[in-house]
Short mmCIF file of C-alpha atoms in Angstrom, two decimals:
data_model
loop_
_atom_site.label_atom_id
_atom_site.label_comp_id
_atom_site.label_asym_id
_atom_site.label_seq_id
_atom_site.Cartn_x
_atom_site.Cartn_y
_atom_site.Cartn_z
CA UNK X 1 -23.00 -57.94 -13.66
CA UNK X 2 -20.21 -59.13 -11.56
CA UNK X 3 -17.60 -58.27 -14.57
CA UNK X 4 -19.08 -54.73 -15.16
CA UNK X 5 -18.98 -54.44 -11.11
CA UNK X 6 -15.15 -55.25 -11.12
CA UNK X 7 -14.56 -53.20 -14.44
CA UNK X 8 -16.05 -50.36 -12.83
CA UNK X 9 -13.98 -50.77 -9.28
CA UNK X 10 -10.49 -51.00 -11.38
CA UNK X 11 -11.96 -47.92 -13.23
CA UNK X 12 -12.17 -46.01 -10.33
CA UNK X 13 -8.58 -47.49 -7.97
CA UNK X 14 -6.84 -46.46 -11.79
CA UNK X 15 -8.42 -42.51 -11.91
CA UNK X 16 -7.88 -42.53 -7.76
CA UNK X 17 -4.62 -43.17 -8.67
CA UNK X 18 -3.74 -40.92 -11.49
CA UNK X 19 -5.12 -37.95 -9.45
CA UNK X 20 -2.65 -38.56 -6.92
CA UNK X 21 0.04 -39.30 -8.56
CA UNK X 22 3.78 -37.27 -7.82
CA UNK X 23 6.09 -36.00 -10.37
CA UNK X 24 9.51 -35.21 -10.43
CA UNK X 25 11.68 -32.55 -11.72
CA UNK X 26 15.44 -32.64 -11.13
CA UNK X 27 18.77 -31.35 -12.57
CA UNK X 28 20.05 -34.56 -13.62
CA UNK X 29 16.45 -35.47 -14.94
CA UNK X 30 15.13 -35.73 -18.66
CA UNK X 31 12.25 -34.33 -20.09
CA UNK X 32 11.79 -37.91 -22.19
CA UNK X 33 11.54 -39.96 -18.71
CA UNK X 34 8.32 -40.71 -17.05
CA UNK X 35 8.52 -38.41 -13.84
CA UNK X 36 6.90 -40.51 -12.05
CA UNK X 37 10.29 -41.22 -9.52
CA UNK X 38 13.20 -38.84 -8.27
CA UNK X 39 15.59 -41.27 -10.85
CA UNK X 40 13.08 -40.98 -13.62
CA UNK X 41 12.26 -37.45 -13.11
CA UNK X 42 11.81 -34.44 -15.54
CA UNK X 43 14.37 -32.15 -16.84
CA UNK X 44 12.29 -29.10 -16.73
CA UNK X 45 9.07 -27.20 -14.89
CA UNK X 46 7.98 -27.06 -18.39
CA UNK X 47 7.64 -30.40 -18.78
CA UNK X 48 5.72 -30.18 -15.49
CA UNK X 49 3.59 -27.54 -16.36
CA UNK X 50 2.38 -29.43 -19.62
CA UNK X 51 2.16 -33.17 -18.43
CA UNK X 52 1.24 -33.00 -14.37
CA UNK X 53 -2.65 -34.27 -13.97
CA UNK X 54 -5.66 -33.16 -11.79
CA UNK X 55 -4.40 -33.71 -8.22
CA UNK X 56 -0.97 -34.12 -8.15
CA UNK X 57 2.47 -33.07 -7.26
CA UNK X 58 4.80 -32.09 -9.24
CA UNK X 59 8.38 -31.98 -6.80
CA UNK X 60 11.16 -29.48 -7.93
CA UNK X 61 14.96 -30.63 -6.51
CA UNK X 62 17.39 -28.56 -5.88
CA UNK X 63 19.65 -25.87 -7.90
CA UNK X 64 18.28 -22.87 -10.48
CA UNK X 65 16.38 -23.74 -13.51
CA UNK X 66 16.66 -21.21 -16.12
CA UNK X 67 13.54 -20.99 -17.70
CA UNK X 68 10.13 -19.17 -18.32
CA UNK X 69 6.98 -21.65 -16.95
CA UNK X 70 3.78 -21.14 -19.12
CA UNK X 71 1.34 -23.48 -17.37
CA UNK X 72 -0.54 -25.90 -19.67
CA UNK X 73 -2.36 -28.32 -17.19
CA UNK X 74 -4.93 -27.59 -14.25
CA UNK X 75 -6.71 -29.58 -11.78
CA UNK X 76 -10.25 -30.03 -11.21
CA UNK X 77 -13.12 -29.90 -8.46
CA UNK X 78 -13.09 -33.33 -8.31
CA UNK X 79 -9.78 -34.74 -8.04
CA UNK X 80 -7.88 -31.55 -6.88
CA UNK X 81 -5.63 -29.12 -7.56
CA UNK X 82 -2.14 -29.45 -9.36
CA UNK X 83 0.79 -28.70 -6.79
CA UNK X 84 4.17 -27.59 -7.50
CA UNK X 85 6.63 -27.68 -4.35
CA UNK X 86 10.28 -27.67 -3.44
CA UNK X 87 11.11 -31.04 -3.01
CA UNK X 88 13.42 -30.43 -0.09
CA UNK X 89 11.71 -27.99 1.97
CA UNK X 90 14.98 -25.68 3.28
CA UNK X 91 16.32 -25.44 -0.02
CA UNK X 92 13.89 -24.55 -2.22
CA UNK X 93 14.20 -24.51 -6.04
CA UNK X 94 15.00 -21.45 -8.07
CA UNK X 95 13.82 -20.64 -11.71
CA UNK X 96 15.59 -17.81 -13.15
CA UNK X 97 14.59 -15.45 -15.51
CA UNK X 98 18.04 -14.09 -16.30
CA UNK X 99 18.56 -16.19 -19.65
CA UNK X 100 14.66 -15.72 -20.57
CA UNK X 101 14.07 -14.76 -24.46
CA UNK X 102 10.36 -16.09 -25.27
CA UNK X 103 7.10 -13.53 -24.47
CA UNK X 104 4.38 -15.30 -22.62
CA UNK X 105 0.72 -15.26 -25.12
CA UNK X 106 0.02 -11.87 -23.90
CA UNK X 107 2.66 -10.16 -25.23
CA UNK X 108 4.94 -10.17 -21.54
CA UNK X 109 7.77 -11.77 -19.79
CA UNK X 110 7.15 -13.91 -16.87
CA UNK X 111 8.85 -16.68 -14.86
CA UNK X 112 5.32 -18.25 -14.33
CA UNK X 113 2.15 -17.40 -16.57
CA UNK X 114 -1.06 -18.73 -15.75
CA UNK X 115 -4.09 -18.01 -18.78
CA UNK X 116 -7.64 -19.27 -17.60
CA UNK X 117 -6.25 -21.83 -15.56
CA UNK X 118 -7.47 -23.06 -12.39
CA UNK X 119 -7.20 -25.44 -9.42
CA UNK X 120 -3.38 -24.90 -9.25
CA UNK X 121 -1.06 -24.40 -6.24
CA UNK X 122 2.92 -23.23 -5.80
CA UNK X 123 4.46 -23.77 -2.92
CA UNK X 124 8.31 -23.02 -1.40
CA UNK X 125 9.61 -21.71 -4.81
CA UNK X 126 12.20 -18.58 -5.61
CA UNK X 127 11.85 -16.58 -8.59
CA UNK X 128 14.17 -14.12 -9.44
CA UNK X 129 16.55 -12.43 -12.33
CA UNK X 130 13.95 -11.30 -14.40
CA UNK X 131 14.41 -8.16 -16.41
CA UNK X 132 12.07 -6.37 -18.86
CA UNK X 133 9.26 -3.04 -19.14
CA UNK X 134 6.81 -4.91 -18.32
CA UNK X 135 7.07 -8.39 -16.57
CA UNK X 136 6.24 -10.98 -13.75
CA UNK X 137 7.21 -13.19 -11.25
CA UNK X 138 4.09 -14.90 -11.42
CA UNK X 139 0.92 -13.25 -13.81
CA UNK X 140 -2.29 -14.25 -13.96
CA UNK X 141 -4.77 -13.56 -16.41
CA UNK X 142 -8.17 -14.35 -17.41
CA UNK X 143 -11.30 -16.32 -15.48
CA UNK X 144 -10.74 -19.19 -13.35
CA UNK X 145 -10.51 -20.28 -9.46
CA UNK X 146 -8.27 -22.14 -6.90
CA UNK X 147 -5.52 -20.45 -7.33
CA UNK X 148 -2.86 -20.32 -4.70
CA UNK X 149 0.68 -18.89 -4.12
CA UNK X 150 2.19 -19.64 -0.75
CA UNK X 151 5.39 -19.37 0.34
CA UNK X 152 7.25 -17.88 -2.60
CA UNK X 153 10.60 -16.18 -2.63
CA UNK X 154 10.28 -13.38 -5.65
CA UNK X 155 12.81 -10.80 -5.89
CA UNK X 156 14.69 -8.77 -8.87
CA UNK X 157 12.31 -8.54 -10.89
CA UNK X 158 13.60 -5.46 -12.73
CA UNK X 159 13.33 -3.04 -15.56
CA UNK X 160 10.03 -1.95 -15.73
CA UNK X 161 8.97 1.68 -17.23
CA UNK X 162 6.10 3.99 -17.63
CA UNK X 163 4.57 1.27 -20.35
CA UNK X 164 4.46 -1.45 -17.48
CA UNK X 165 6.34 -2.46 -14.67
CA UNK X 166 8.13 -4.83 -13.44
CA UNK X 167 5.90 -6.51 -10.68
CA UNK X 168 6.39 -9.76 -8.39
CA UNK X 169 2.58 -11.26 -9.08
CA UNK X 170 0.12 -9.34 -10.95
CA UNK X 171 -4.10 -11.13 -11.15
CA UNK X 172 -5.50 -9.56 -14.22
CA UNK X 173 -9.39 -10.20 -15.62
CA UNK X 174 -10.98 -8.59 -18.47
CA UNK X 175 -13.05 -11.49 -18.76
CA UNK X 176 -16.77 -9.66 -18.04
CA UNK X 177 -18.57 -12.82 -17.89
CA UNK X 178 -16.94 -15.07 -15.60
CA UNK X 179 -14.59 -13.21 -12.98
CA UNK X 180 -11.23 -14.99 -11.57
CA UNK X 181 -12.24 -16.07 -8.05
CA UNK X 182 -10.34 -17.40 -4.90
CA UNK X 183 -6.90 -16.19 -5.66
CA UNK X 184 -4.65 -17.01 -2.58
CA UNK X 185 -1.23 -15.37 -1.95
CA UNK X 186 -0.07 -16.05 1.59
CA UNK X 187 3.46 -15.99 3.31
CA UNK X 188 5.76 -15.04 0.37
CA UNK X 189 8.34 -12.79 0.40
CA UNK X 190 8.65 -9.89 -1.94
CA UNK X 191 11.42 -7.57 -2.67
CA UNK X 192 13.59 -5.59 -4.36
CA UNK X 193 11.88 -5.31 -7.41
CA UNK X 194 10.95 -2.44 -10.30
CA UNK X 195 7.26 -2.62 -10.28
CA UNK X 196 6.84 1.50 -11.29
CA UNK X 197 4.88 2.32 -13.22
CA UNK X 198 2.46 -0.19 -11.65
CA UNK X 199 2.38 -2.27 -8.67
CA UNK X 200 4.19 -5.08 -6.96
CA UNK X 201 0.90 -7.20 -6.00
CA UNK X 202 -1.72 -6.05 -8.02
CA UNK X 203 -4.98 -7.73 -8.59
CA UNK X 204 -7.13 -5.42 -11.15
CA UNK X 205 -10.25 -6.40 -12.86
CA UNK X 206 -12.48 -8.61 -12.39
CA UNK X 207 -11.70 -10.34 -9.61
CA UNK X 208 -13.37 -11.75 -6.47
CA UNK X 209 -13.45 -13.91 -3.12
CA UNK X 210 -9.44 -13.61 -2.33
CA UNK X 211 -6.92 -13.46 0.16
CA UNK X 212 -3.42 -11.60 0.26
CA UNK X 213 -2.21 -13.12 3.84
CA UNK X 214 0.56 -13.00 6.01
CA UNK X 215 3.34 -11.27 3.29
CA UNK X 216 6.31 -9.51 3.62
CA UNK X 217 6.43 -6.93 0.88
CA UNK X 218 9.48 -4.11 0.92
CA UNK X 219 12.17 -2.32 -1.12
CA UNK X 220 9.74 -1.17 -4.53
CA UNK X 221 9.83 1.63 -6.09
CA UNK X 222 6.16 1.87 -6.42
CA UNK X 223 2.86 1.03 -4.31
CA UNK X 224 3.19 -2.01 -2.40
CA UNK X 225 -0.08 -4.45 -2.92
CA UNK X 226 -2.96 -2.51 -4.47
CA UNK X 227 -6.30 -3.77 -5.78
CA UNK X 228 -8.05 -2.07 -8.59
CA UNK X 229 -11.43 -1.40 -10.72
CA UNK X 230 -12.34 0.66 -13.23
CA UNK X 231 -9.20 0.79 -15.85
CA UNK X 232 -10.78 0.78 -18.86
CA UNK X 233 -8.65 -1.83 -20.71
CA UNK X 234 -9.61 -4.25 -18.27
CA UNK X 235 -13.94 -3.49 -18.14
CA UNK X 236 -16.30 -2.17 -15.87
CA UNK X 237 -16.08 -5.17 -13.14
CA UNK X 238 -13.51 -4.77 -10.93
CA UNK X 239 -11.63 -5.93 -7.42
CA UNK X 240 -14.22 -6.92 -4.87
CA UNK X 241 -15.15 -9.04 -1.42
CA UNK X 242 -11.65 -10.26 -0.70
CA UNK X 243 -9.39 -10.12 2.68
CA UNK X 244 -5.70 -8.53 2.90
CA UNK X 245 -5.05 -9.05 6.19
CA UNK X 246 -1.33 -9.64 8.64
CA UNK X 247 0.96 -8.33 5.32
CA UNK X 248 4.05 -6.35 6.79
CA UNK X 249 5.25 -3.67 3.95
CA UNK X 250 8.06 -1.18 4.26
CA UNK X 251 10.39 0.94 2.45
CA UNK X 252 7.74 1.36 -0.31
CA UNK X 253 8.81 4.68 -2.30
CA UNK X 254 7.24 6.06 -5.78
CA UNK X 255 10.12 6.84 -8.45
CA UNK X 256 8.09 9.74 -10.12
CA UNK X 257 5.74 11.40 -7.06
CA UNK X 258 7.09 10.06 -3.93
CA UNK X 259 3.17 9.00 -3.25
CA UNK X 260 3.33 5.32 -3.33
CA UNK X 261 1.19 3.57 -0.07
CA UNK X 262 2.21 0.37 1.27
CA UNK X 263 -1.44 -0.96 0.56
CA UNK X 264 -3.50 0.48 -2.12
CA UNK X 265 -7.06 0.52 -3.39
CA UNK X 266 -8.11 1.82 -7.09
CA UNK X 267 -11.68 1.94 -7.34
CA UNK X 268 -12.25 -1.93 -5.31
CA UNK X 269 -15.40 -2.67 -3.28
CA UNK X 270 -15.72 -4.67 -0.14
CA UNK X 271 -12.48 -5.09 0.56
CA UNK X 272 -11.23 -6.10 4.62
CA UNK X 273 -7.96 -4.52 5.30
CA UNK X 274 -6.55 -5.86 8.64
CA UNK X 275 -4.01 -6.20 11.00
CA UNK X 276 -1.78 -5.03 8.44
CA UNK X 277 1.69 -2.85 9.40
CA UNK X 278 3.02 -0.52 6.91
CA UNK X 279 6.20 2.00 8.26
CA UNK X 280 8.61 3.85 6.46
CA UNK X 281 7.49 4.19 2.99
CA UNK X 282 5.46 7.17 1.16
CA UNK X 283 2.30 6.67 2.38
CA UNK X 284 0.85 4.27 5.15
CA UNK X 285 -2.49 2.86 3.48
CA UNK X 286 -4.86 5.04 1.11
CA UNK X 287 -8.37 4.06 -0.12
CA UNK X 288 -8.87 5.68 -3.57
CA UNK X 289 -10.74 6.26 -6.97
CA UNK X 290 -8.61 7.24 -9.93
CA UNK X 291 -11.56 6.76 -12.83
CA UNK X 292 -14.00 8.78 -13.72
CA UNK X 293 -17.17 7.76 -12.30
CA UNK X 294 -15.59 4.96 -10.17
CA UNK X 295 -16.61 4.14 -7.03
CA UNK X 296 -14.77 2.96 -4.24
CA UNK X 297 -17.16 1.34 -1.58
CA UNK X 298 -17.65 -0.77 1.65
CA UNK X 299 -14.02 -0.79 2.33
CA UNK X 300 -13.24 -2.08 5.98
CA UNK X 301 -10.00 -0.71 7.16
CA UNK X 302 -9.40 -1.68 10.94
CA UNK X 303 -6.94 -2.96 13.68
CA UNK X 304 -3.69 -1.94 11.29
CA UNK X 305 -0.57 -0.32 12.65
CA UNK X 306 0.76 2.60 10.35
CA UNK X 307 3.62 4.31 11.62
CA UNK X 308 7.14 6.96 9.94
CA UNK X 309 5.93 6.88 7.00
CA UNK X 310 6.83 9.97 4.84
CA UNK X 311 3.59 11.77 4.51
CA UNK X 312 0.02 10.32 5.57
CA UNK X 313 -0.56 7.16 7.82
CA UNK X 314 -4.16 6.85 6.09
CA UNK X 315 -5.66 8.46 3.19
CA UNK X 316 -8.96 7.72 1.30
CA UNK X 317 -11.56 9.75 -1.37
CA UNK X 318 -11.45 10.21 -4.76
CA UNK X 319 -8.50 11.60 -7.03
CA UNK X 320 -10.23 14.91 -7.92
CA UNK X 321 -13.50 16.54 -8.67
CA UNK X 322 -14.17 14.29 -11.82
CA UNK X 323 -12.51 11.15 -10.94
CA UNK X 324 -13.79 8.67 -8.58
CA UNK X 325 -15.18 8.92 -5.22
CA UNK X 326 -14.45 6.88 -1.79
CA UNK X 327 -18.22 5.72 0.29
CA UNK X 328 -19.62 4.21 3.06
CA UNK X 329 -16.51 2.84 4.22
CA UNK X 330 -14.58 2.49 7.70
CA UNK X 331 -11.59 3.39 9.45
CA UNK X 332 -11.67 1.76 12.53
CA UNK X 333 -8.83 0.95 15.52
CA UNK X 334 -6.02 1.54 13.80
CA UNK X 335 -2.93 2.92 15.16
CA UNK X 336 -0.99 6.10 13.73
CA UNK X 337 1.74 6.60 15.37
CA UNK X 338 4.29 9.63 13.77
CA UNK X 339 3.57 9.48 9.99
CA UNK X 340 4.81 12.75 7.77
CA UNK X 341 8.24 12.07 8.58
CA UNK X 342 8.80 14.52 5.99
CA UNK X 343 6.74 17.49 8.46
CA UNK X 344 5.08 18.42 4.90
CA UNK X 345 1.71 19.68 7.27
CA UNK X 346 -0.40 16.87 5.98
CA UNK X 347 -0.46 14.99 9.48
CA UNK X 348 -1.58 11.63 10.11
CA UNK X 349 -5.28 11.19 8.21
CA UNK X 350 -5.70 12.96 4.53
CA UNK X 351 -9.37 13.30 3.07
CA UNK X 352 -9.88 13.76 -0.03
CA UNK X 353 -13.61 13.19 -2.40
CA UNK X 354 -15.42 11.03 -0.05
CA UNK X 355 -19.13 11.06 1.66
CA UNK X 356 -20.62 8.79 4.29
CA UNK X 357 -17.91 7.21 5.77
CA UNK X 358 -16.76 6.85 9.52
CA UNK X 359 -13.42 7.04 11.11
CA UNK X 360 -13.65 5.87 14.38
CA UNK X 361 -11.63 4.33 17.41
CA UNK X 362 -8.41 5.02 16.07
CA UNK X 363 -5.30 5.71 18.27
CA UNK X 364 -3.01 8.71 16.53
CA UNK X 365 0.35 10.20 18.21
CA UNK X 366 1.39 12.82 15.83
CA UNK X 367 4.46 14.10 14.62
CA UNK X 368 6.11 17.13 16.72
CA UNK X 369 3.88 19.67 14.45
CA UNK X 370 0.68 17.55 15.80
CA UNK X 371 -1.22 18.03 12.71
CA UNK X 372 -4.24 15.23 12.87
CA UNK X 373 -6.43 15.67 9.66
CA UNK X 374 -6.43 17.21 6.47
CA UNK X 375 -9.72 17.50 4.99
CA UNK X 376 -10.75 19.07 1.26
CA UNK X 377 -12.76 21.66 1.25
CA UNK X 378 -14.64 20.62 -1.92
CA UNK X 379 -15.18 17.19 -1.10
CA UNK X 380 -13.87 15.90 2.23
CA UNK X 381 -16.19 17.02 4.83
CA UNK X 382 -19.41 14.68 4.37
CA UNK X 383 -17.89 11.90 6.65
CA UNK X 384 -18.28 11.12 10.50
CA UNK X 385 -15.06 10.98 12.94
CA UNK X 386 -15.51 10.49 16.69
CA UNK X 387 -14.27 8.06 19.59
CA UNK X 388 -10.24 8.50 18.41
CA UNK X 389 -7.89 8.75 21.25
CA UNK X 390 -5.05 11.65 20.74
CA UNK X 391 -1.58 11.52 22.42
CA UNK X 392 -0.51 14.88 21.40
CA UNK X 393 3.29 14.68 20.89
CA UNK X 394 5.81 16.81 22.98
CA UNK X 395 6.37 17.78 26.54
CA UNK X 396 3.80 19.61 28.01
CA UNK X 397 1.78 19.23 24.82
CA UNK X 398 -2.27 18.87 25.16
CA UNK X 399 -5.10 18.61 23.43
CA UNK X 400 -5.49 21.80 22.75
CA UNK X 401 -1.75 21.03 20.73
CA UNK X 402 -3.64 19.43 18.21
CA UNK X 403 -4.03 20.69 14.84
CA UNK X 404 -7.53 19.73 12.94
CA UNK X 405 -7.23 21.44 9.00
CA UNK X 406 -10.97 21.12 8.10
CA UNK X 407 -11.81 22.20 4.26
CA UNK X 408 -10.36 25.81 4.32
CA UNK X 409 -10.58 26.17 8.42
CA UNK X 410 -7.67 25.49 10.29
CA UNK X 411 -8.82 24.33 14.00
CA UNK X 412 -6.08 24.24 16.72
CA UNK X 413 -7.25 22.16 19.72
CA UNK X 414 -9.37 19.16 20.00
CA UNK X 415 -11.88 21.91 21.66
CA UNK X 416 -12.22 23.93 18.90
CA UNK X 417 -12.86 21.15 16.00
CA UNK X 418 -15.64 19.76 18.39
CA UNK X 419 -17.35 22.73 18.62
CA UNK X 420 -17.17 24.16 14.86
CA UNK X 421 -16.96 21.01 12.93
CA UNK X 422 -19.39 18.97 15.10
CA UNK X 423 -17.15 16.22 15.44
CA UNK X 424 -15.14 13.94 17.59
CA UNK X 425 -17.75 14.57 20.22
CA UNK X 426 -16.60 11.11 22.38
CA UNK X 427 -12.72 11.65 21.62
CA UNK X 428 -9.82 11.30 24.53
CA UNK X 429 -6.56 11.47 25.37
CA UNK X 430 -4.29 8.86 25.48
CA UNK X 431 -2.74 8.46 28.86
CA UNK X 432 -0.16 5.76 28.50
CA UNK X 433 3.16 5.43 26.87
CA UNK X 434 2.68 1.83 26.37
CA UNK X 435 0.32 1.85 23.66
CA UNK X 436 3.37 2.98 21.30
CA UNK X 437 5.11 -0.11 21.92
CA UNK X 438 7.13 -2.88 19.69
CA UNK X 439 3.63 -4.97 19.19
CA UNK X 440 3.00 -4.98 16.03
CA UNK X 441 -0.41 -6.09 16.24
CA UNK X 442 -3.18 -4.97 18.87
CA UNK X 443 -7.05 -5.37 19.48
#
């Protein structure tokens, strides 16, 4: 008993040990040493990616490793996830896709490709110099959980087309029986990438429970972070119950219809959009439904600050008569402050095919032409506004300055829409300058 007791106790100490063990990954290393030290370390993240075990960390030195990562290993519920970090914190390593020749297993190029993998984390790490149609920084694909990207530095990621894109992180499912849950991206930087025709973070399919925190997302030539349901070559399920939330995105700008938004949504459900600021790109932040029949639902869009952006500070309903509707979903406390740059008449809040939502609370200092609203005739009208508080732009400007388009009515003066449309019954003026500060975020 005693000697089964003691076999069992060095059993456990040895798997303890192996699930914490730290790897190595150097310039000067070799893929034949152990890893296990920084002067036995590992040529390449390959190596990393194929050999690190269930709670460890894999440490990446200094200098630019040319290479495309597909990840082989995960970690585990038990003993953890698999972590791959800078080793020295203000000089993070790169990997480089500028000598990359070999197609990840779906048929794309990407500096990191994850397939059904789970428990993993990477941490502190640049990728850049990656150029084809359709390609990565870091794509994800397929079922799984615990997955988290913080801190990453992804930039030039070029050449994408009408075929694909050429995207920073992209979370793809088309798994219909197990979705890819807890997907974490928080405080990476993203820029200067080719992500037209699609997105630069995109999660699409079946997807749930995630986070897209505290990012800095600007210079694409195409929508900014966007979740998505309903494309048919990734299933019925799509992007639901997740949390984007402190992102700042700017100079967002479509190459083909100048209608990109900072922050997206394509037919998602029960999404929390927060705190966010998006300025100076096409479009501030639009809730949408390009599929037929899609739905987009429950969608919580409050306390964000959306300000010079070209045309609309907030848009939401469906893309037309047969495709997709936006519902029961609210617009609450954010702050609009001179959006339609452009002065193309649209003003600050554009409703398209959408019923039963509410817009309410929201602070909105117009342009100079002080258009507020523009709602569709055909399908914009079913939805409840009250409680906003105007500051109608221009000396000597009023309430009565403010321009309300309602389905084919054109209302001038706060007075007017509340009597005819019935709404905005509890709606004030602004009396303070303040309000339009510097802050980026407010309560």
């Amino acid at each position: 008993m005693q000697t089964g007791l003691a076999c069992f106790t060095f059993l456990l100490l040895w798997t303890q040990t192996i699930a914490g063990r730290t790897y190595y990954v150097t310039k000067s290393g070799l893929d034949s040493n152990a890893g296990t030290s920084q002067t036995s370390a590992w040529l390449t993240v390959q190596k990393a990616a194929n050999s690190a075990t269930p709670g460890s960390t894999v440490y990446i030195g200094p200098g630019t490793y040319y290479e495309t990562v597909t990840v082989n290993v995960q970690g585990n519920v038990r003993d953890g996830l698999i972590t791959f970090a800078s080793l020295i914190y203000d000089s993070p390593a790169v990997i480089s896709g500028k000598q990359a020749k070999t197609e990840s297993a779906d048929g794309t190029m990407n500096i990191i490709f994850i397939q059904e993998k789970s428990y993993l984390r990477f941490v502190n790490l640049e990728l850049t110099d990656l150029k084809a149609v359709e390609c990565s920084g870091v794509r994800i694909t397929g079922a799984g959980t615990n997955v988290e990207l913080r801190g990453l530095h992804i930039h030039d990621i070029r050449g994408g087309g009408q075929s694909g894109g050429a995207m920073p992180i992209t979370v793809y499912n088309k798994d219909q029986t197990a979705s890819r849950r807890q997907v974490i991206v928080d405080s990476c930087i993203l820029h200067d990438c080719e992500p037209a025709w699609s997105e630069a973070l995109t999660f699409n399919g079946n997807i749930e429970d995630f986070q897209v925190t505290n990012n800095k997302v600007y210079n694409m030539n195409n929508i900014g972070i966007d979740f998505i349901g309903g494309e048919s070559f990734l299933g019925a399920l799509g992007v639901r119950n997740g949390l984007c939330a402190y992102n700042l995105v700017w100079n967002i700008h479509s190459v083909y219809d100048s209608s990109s938004a900072g922050i997206y949504v394509d037919g998602a459900s029960n999404v929390t959009i927060e705190y966010n600021e998006v300025h100076h790109s096409d479009m501030g932040i639009e809730v949408g439904a390009e599929n037929k029949g899609r739905v987009a639902s429950k969608m919580t869009v409050r306390n964000n600050y959306l300000h010079h952006n070209d045309k609309f500070g907030l848009a939401f309903g469906g893309y037309d008569s047969q495709r997709g509707q936006v519902t029961n979903s609210l617009f609450m406390n954010n702050r609009l402050v001179q959006n339609d740059v452009r002065l193309t008449g649209g003003g600050e809040i554009s409703i398209s095919f959408a019923s039963g939502n509410v817009v309410y609370g929201n602070t909105i200092k117009p342009n100079s032409q002080n258009v507020i609203l523009l709602a569709s005739q055909e399908g914009g009208l079913n939805n409840q506004f009250d409680y906003q508080k105007y500051y109608p732009n221009g000396q000597g400007a009023t309430k009565e300055s403010l321009i309300f388009f309602w389905g084919n009515t054109q209302y001038d003066g706060l007075t007017a829409f509340q009597q005819n449309a019935k709404q905005e019954v509890h709606a004030e003026l602004g009396v303070s300058k303040r309000a339009f500060g510097r802050k980026r975020f407010f309560l």
